Every structure is written in structure tokens, then in C-alpha cells.
XYZ file of N, CA, C and O in Angstrom:
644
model
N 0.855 -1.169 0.000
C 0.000 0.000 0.000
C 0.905 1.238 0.000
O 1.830 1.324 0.807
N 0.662 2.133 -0.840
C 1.658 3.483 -1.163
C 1.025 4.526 -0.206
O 1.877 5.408 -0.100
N 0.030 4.828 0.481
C -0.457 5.628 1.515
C -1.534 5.006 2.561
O -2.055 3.910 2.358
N -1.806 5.764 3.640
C -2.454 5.497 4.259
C -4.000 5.256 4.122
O -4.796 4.454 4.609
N -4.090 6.606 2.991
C -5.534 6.589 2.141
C -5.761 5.647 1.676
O -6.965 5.403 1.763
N -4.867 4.445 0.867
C -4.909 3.558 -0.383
C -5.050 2.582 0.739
O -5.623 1.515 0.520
N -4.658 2.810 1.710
C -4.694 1.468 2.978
C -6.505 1.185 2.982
O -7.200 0.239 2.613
N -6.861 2.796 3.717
C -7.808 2.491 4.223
C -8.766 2.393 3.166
O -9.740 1.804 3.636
N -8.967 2.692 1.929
C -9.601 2.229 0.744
C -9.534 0.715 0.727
O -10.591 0.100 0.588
N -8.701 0.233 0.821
C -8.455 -1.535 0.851
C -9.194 -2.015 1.665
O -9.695 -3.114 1.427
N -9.444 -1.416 2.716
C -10.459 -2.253 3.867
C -11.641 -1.562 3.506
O -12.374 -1.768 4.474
N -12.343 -0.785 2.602
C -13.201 -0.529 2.494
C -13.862 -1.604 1.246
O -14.992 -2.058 1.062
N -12.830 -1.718 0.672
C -13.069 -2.741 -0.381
C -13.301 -4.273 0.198
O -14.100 -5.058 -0.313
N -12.439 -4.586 1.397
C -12.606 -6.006 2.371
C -13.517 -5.998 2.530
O -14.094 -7.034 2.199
N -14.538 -4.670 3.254
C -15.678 -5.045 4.000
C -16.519 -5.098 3.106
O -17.551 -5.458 3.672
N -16.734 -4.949 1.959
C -18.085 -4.709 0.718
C -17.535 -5.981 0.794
O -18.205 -6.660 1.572
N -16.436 -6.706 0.234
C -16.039 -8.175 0.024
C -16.820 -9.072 0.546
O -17.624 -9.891 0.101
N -16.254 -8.624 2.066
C -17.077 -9.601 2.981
C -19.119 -9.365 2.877
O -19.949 -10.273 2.829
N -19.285 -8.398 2.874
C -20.738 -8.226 2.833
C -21.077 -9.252 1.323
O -21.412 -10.426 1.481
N -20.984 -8.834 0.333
C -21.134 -9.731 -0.560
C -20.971 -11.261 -0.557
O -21.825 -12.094 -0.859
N -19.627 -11.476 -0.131
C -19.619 -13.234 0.179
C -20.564 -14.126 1.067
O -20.846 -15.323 1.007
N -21.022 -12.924 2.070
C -21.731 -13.787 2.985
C -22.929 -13.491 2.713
O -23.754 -13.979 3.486
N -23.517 -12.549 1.473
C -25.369 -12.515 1.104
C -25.497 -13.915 1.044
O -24.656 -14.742 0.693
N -26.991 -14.125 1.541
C -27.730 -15.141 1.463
C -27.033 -16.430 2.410
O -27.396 -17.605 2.346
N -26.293 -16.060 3.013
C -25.487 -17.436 3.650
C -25.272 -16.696 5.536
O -24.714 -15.654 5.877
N -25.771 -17.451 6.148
C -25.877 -16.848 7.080
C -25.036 -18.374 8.229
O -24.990 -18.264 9.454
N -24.557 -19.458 7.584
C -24.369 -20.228 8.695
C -23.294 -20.187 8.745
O -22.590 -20.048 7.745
N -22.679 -20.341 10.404
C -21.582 -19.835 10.968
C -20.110 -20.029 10.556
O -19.242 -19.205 10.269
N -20.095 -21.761 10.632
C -18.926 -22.456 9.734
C -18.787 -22.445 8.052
O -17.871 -23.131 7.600
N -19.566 -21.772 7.178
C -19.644 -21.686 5.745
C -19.086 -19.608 6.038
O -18.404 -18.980 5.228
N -19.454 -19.229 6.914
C -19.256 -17.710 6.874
C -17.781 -17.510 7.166
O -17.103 -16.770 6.453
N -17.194 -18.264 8.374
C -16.066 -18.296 8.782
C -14.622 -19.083 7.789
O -13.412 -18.901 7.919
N -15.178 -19.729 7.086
C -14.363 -20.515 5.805
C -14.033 -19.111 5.176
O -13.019 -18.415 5.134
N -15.479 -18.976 4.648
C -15.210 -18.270 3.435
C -14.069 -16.879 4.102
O -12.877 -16.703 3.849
N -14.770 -16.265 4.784
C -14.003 -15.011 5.761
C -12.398 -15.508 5.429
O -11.614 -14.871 4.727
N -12.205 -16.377 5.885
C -10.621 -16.712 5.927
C -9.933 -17.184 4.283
O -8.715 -17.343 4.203
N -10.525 -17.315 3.452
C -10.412 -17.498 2.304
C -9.749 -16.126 1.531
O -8.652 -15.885 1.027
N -10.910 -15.424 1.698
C -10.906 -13.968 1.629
C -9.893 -13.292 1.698
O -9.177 -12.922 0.767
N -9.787 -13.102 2.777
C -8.728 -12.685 3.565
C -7.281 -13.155 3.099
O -6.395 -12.398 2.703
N -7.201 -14.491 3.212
C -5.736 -14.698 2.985
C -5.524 -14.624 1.285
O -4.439 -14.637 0.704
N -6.803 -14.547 0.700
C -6.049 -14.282 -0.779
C -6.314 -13.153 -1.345
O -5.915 -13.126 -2.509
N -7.084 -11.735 -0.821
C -6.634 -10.577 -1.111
C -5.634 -9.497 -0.282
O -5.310 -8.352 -0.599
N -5.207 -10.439 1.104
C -4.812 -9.561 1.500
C -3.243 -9.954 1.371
O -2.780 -11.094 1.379
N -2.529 -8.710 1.248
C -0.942 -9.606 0.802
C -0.107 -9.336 1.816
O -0.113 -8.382 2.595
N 0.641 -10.296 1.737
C 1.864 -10.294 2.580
C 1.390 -11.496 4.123
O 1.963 -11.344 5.202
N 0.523 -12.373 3.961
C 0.036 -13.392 4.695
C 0.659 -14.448 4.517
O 0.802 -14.907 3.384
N 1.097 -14.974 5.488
C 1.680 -16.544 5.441
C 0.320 -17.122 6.124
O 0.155 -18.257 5.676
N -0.797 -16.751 7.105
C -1.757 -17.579 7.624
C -2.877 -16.567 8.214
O -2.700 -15.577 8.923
N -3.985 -17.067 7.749
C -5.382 -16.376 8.504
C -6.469 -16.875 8.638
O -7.237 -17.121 7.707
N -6.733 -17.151 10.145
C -7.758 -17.818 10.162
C -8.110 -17.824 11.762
O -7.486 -17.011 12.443
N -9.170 -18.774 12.498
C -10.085 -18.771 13.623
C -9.569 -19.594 14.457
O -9.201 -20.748 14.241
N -9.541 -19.023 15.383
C -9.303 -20.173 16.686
C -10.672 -19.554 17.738
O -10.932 -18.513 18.341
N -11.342 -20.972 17.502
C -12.904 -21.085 18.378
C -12.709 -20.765 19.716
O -11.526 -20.877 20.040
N -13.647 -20.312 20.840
C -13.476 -20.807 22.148
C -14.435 -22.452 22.312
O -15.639 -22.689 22.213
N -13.683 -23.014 22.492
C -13.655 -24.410 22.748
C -15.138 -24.122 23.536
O -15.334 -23.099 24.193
N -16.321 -25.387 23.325
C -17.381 -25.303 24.532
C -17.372 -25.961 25.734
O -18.133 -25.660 26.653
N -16.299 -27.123 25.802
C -16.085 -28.110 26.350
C -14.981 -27.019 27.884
O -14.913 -27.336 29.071
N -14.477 -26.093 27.365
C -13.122 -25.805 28.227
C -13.621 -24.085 28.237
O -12.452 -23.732 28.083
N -13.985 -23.442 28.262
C -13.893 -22.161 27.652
C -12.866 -21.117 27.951
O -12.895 -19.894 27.811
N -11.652 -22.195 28.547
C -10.230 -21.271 28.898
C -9.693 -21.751 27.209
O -8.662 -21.131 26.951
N -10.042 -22.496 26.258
C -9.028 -23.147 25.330
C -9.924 -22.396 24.163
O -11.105 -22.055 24.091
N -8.861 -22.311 23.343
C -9.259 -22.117 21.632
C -8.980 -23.101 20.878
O -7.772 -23.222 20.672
N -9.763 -23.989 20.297
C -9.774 -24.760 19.455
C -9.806 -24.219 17.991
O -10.483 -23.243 17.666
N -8.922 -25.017 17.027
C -8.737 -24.389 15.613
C -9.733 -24.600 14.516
O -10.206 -25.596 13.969
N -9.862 -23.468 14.406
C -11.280 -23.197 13.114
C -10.901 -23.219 11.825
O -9.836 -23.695 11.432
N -11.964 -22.582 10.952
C -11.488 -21.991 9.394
C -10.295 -22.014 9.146
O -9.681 -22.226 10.192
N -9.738 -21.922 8.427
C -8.154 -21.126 8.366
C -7.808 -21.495 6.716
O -8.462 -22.147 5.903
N -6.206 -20.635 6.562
C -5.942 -20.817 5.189
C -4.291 -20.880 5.702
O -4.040 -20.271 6.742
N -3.269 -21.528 5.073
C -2.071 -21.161 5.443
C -1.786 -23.202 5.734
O -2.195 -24.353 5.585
N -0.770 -22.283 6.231
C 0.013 -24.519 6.294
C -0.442 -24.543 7.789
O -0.781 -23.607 8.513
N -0.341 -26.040 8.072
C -0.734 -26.671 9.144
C -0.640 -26.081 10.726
O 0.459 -26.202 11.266
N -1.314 -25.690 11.203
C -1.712 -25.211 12.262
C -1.697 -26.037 13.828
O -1.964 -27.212 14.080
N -1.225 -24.788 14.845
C -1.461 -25.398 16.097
C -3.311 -25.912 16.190
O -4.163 -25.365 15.490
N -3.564 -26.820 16.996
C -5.124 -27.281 17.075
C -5.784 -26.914 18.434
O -6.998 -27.002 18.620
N -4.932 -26.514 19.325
C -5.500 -26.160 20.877
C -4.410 -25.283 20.955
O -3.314 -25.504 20.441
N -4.789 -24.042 21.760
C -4.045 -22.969 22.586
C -5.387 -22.420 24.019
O -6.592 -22.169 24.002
N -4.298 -22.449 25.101
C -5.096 -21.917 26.653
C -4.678 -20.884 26.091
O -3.822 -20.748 25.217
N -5.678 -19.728 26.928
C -6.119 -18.699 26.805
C -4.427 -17.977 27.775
O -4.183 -16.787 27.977
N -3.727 -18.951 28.104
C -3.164 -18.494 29.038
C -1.298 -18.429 28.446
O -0.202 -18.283 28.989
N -1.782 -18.621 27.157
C -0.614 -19.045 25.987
C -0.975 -18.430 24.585
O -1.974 -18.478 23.867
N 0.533 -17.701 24.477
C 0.429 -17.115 23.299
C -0.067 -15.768 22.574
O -0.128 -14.943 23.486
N -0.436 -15.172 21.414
C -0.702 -14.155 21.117
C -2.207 -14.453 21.227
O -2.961 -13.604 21.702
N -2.702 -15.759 20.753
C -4.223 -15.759 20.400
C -4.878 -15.859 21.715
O -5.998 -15.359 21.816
N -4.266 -16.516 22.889
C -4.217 -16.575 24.214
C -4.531 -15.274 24.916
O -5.517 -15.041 25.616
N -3.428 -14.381 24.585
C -3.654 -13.056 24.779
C -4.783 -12.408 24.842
O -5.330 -11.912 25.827
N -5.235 -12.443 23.337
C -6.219 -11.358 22.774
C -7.837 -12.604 23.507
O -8.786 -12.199 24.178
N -7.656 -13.644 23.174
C -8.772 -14.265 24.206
C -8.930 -13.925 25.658
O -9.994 -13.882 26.275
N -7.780 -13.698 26.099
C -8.216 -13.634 28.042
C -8.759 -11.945 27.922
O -9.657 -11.456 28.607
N -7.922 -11.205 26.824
C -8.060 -9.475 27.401
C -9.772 -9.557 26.574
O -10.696 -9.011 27.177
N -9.995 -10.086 25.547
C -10.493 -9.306 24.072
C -10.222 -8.675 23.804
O -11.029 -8.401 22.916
N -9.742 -8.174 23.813
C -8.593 -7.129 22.755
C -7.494 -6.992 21.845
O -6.367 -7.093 22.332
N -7.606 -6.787 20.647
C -6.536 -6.615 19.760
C -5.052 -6.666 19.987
O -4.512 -5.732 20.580
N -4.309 -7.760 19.527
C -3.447 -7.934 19.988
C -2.362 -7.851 18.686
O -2.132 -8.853 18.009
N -1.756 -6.614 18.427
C -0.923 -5.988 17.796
C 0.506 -6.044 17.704
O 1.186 -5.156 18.217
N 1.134 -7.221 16.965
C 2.713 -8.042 17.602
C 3.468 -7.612 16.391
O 3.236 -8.122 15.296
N 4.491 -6.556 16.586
C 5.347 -6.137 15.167
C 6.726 -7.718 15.372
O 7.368 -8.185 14.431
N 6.777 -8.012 16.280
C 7.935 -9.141 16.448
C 7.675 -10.271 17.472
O 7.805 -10.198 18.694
N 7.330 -11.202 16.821
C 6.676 -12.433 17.490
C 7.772 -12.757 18.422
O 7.573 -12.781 19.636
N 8.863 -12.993 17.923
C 10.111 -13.567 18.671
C 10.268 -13.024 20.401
O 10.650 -13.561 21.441
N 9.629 -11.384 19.936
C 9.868 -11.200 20.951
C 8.600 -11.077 22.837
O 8.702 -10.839 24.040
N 7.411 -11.515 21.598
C 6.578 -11.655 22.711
C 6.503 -13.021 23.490
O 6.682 -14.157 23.049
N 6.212 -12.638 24.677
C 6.634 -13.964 25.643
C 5.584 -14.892 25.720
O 4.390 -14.627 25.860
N 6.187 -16.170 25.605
C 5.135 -17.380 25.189
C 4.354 -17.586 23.979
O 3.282 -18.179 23.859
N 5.183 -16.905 22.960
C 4.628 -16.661 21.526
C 4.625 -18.313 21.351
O 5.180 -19.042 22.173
N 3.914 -18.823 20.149
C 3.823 -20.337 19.663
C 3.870 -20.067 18.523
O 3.165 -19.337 17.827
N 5.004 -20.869 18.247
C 5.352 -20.668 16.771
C 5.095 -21.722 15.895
O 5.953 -22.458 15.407
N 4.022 -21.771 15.729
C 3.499 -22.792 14.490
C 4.062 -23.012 13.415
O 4.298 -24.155 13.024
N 4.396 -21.848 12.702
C 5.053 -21.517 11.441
C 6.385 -20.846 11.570
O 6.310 -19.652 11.858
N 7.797 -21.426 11.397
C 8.838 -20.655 11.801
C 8.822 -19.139 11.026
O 9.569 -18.226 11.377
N 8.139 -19.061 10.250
C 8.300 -18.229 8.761
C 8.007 -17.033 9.733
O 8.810 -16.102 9.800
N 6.749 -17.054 10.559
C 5.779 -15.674 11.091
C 6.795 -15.069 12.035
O 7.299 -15.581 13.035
N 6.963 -14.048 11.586
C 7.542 -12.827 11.979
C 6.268 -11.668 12.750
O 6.720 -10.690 13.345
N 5.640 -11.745 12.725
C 4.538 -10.283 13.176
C 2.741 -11.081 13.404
O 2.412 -12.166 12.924
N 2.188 -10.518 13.923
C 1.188 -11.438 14.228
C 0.402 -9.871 14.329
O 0.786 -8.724 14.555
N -1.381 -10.767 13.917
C -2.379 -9.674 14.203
C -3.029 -10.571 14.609
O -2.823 -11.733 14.259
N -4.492 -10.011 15.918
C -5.490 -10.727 16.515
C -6.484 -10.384 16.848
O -6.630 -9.674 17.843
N -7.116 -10.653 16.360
C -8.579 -9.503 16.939
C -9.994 -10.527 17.248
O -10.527 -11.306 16.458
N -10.390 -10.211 18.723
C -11.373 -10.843 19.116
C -12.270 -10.558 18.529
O -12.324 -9.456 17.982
N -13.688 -11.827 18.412
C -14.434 -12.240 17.823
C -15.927 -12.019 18.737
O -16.699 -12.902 19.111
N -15.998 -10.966 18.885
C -17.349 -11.034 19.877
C -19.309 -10.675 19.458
O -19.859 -9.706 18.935
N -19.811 -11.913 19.972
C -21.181 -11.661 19.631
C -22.315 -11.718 20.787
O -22.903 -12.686 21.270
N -22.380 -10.729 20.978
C -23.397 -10.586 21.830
C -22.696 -10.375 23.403
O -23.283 -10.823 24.388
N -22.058 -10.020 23.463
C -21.059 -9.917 24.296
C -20.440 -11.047 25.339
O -20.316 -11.061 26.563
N -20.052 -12.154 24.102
C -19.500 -12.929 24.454
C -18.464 -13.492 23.200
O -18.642 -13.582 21.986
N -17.229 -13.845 24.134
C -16.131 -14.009 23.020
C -16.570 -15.266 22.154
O -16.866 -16.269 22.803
N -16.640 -15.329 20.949
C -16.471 -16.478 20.113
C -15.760 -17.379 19.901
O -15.773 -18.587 20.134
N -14.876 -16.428 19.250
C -13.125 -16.646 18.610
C -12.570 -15.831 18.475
O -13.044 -14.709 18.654
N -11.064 -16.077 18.021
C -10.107 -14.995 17.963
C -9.702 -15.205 16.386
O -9.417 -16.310 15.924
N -9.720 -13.822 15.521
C -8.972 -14.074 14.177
C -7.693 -13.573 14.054
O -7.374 -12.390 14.175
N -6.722 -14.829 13.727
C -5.225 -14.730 13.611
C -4.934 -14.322 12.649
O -5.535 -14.714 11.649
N -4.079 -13.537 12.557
C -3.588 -13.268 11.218
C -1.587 -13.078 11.569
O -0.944 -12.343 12.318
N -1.233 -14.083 10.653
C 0.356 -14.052 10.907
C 1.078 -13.348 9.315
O 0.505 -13.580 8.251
N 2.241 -12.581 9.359
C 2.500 -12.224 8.201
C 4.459 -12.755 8.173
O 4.987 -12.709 9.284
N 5.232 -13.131 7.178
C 6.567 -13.462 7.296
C 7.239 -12.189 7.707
O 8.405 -12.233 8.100
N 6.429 -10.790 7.627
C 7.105 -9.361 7.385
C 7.324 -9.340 8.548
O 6.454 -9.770 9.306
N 8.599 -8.817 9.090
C 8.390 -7.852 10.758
C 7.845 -6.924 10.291
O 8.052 -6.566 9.131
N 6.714 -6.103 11.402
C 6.012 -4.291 11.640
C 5.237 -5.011 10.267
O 5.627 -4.428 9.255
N 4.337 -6.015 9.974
C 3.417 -6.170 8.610
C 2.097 -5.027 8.917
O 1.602 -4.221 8.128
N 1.783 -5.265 10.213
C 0.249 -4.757 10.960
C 0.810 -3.586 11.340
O 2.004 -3.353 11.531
N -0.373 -2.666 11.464
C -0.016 -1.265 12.243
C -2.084 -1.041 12.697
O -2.995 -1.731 12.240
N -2.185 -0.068 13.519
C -3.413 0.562 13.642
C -4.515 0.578 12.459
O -5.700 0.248 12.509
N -3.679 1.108 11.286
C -4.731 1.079 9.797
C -5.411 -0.745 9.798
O -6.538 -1.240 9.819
N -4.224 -1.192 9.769
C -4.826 -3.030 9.396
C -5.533 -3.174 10.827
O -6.277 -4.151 10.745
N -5.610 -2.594 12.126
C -6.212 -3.436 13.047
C -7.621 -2.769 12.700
O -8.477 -3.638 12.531
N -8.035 -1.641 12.567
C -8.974 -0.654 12.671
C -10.018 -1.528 11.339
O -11.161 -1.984 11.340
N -9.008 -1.451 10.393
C -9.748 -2.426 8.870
C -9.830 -3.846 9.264
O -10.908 -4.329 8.918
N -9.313 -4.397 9.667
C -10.065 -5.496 10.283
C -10.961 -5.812 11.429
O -11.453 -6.929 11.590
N -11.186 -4.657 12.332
C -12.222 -4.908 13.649
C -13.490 -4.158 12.434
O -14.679 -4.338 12.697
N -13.222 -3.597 11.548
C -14.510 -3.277 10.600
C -15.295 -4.670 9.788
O -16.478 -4.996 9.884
N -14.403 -5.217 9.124
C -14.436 -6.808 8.461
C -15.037 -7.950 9.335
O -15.803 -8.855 9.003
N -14.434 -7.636 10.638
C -15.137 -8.483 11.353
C -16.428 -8.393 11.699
O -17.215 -9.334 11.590
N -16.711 -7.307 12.119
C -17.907 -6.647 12.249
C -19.410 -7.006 11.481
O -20.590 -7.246 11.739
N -18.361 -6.842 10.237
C -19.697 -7.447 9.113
C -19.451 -8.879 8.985
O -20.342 -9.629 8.586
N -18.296 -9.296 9.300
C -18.994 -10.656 9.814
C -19.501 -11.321 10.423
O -20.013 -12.392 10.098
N -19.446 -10.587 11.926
C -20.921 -11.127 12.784
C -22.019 -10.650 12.980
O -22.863 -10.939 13.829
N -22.021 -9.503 11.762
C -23.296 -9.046 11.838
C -24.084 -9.830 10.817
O -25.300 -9.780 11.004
N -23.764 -10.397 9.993
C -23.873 -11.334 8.638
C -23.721 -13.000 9.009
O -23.746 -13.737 8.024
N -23.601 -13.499 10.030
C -23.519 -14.517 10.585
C -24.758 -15.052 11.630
O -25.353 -14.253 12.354
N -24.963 -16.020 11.617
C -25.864 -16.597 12.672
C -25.239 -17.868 13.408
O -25.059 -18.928 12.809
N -24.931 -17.685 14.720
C -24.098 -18.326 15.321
C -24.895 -19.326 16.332
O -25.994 -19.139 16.853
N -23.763 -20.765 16.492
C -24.621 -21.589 16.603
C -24.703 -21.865 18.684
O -25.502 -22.667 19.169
């Protein structure tokens, strides 16, 4: 992206994306595929993007959802990690250098920078959407702000089970 403008044009274009993909489709696991589909193939500079559930069985654990990218951790406690993180706070969890956050899990040696943004409906956490990039500093405020928008219309466009 050559400016900040052209940034935030891009997520304006994500979220029509997402509104469109999910007309007429309202069920949770067909919304959350597609979402992560999306995502990892217009948005560039992604090595992985995708869902980690709150487990119903545990609701300290995230169990692994949707996703796009190579093979994935399948369980993380809330009490581990970046996705861990942004599950215990809900809150956006903004990592320019994985290496250096503590108790990072490195699934993919490649991920350098991590984005996370809780998944909340009805004011209760869902899931958390990961997003890992190979770049160090890939994410900044513009990508968290354009993605808590994306998400948005995805649980507003979703019917959860």
C-alpha cells in the first residue's frame, strides 16, 4: 500500500467483500471458511489467517477453526500465546515481532509479526482471528482498525450456533 488513504480504501473494499460473500449465507462455519479465504487471498503479505474457536467443552481453550495457510497449532489456553492473549483481554493484539513476545507459539517458523482480533457476539467471546504475516512491523493501527470493521460485518452477517 503506497499511503495510508490507499490502505484504508483496501479495507473498504474487504468489508463490501465480505458483505457480498456472505449474502444469502448466514451459517456460521460456511461464513467463517469463506471469511478466511478472503482474507488470505486478497490480503498480501500473509503466510496464515484464520479462527481459533473458544472451545465449549473448556472455555479457557481455543480450538482451531477456518483457516488458510500450512498446518496449524489445534488447541491454545487462553493463558498461551498471542491468540491466548487477545482471548483472556479481548482485545486486539498488535505483535510487530513475534520472537519477541513472551510465550509466543510458533506454528510456522516463517511468522515474523502477528495480528489478533477478538471475535465477539453478543457480548460474548467467540473466537479470535489470527492473522500471521513473514514481514516484521506487517500490521499497524490502519490493518487493526480495517479489520475490527471486516469483522464486524462478519458477525453481523452470521448466525451463530
Amino acid at each position: 500500500m503506497t499511503s495510508p488513504e490507499a490502505k484504508r480504501a483496501s479495507y473498504d473494499t474487504l468489508v463490501a467483500q465480505t458483505q457480498a460473500v456472505l449474502h444469502g449465507e448466514r451459517d456460521w462455519l460456511a461464513n467463517l471458511a469463506q471469511f478466511a479465504a478472503l482474507v488470505y487471498n486478497s490480503v498480501p503479505h500473509l503466510n496464515w489467517a484464520g479462527f481459533y474457536m473458544v472451545n465449549a467443552k473448556n472455555e479457557r481453550e481455543l480450538v482451531l477453526g477456518p483457516f488458510q495457510g500450512k498446518v496449524a497449532c489445534v488447541r491454545i489456553a487462553f493463558e498461551r500465546g498471542v491468540c491466548g492473549a487477545c482471548a483472556s483481554t479481548q482485545e486486539v493484539q498488535l505483535v510487530e515481532d513475534v520472537h519477541a513476545f513472551p510465550g509466543h507459539i510458533a506454528c510456522d517458523a516463517a511468522s515474523r509479526s502477528e495480528l489478533v482480533l477478538p471475535v465477539v457476539v453478543d457480548g460474548r467471546l467467540r473466537a479470535v482471528f489470527d492473522l500471521d504475516s513473514p514481514e516484521p512491523a506487517r500490521f499497524d493501527a490502519i490493518d487493526s482498525e480495517g479489520f475490527q470493521r471486516a469483522i464486524a460485518a462478519l458477525v453481523a452477517g452470521t448466525d451463530w450456533a
